[in-house]
PDB file of C-alpha atoms in Angstrom:
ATOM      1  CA  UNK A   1      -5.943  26.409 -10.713  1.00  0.00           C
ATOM      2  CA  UNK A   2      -4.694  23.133 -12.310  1.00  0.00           C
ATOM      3  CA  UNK A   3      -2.096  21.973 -13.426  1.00  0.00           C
ATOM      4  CA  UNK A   4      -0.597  18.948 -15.666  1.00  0.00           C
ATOM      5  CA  UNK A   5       1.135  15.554 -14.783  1.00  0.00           C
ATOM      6  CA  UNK A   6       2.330  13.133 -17.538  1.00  0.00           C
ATOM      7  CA  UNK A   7       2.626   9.747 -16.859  1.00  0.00           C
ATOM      8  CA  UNK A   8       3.404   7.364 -19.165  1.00  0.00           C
ATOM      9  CA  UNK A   9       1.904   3.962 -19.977  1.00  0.00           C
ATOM     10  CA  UNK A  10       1.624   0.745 -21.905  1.00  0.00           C
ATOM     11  CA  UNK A  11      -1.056   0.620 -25.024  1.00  0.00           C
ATOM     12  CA  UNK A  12      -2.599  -2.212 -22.753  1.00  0.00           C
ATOM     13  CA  UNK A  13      -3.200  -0.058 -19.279  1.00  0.00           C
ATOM     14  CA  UNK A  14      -4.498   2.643 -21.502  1.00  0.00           C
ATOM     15  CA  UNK A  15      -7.414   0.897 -22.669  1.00  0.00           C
ATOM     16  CA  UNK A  16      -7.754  -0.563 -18.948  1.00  0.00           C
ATOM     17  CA  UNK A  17      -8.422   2.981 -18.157  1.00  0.00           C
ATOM     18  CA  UNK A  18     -10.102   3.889 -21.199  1.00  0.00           C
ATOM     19  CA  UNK A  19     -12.324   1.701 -20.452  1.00  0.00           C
ATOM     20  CA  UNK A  20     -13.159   1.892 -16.940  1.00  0.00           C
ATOM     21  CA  UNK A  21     -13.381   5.816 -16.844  1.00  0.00           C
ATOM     22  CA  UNK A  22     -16.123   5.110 -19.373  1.00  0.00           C
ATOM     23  CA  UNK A  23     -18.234   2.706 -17.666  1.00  0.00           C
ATOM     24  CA  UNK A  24     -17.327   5.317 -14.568  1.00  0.00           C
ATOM     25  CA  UNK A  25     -18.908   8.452 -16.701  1.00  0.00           C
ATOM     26  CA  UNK A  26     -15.358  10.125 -16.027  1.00  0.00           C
ATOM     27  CA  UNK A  27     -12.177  11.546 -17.664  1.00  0.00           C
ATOM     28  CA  UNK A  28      -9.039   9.867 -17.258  1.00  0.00           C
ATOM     29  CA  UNK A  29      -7.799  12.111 -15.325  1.00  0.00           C
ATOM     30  CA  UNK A  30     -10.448  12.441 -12.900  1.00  0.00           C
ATOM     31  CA  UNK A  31     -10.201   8.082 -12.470  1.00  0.00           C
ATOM     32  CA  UNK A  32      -5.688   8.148 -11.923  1.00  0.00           C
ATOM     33  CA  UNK A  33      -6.299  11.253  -9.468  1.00  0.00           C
ATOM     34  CA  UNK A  34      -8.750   9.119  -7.361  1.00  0.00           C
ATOM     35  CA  UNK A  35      -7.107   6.141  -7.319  1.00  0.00           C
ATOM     36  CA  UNK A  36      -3.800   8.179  -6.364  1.00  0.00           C
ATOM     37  CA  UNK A  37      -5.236   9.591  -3.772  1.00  0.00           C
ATOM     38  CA  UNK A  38      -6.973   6.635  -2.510  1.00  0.00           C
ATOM     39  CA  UNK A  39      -3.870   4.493  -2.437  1.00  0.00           C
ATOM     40  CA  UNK A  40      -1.812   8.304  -0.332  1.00  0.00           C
ATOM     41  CA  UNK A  41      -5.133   7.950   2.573  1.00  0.00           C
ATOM     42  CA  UNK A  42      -4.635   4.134   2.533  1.00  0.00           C
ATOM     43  CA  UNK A  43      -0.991   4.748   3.360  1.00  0.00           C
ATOM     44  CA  UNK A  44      -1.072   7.571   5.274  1.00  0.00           C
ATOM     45  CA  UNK A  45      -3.557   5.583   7.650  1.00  0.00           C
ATOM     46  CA  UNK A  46      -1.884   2.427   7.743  1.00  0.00           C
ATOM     47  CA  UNK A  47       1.256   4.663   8.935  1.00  0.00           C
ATOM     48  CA  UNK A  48      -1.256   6.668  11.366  1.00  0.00           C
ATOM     49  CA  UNK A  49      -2.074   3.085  12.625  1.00  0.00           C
ATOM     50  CA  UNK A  50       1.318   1.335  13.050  1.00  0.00           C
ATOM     51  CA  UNK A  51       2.375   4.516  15.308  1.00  0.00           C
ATOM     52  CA  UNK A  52      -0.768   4.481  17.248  1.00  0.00           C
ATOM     53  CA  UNK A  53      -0.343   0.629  18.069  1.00  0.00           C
ATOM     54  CA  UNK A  54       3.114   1.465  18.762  1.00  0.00           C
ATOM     55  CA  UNK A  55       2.223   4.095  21.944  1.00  0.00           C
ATOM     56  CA  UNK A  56      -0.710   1.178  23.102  1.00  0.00           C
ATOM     57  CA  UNK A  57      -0.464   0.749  26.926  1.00  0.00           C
ATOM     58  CA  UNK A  58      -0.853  -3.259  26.892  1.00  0.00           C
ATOM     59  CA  UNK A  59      -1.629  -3.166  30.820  1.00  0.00           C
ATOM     60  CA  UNK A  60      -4.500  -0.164  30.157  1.00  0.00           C
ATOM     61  CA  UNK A  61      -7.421  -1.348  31.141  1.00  0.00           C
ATOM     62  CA  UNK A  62      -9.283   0.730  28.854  1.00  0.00           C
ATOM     63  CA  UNK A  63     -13.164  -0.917  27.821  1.00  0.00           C
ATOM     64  CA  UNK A  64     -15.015  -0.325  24.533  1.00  0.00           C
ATOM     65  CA  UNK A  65     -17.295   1.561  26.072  1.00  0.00           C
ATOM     66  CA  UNK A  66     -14.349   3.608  27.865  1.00  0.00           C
ATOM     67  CA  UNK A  67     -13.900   4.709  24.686  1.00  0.00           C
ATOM     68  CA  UNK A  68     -17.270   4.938  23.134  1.00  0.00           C
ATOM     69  CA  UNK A  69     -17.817   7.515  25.427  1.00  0.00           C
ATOM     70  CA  UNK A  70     -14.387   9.517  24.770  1.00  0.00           C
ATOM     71  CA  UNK A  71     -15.648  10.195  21.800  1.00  0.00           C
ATOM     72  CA  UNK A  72     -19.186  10.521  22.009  1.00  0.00           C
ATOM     73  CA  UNK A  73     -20.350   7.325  20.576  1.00  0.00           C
ATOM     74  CA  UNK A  74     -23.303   5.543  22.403  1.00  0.00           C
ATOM     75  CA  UNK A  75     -21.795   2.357  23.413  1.00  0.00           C
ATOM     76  CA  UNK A  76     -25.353   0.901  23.379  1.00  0.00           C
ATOM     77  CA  UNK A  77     -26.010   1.890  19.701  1.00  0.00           C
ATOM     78  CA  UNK A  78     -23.318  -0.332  18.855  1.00  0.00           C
TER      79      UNK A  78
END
């Protein structure tokens, strides 16, 4: 099910997206929801990030490879 969100904008960004959703092939609405949800994962990983760098152990000794193979990445494919 969907559901409707105004928004409200200048003559000028209208044709901006005009515009670009038709050299896209898509609706309007399909190019604001991606962006919006682009710039929400941007965000929420930038956040994800800052708290992660935030709990880094500066005197682990932790190598690249270390953690290649945490996560089952072959360090040599790299």
């Amino acid at each position: 099910m969907t559901t409707n969100i105004n928004i409200r904008v200048d003559e000028e960004t209208k044709n901006v997206l005009k515009g670009y959703a038709k050299l896209e092939n898509k609706t309007i609405s399909e190019i604001v929801l991606e962006a919006i949800m682009e710039k929400i994962e941007n965000d929420y990983d930038y956040k994800m990030a800052l708290l992660a760098s935030k709990s880094v152990d500066l005197n682990d000794d932790t190598t690249l490879e270390d953690l290649c193979k945490e996560v089952g990445i072959d360090y040599e494919d790299l």
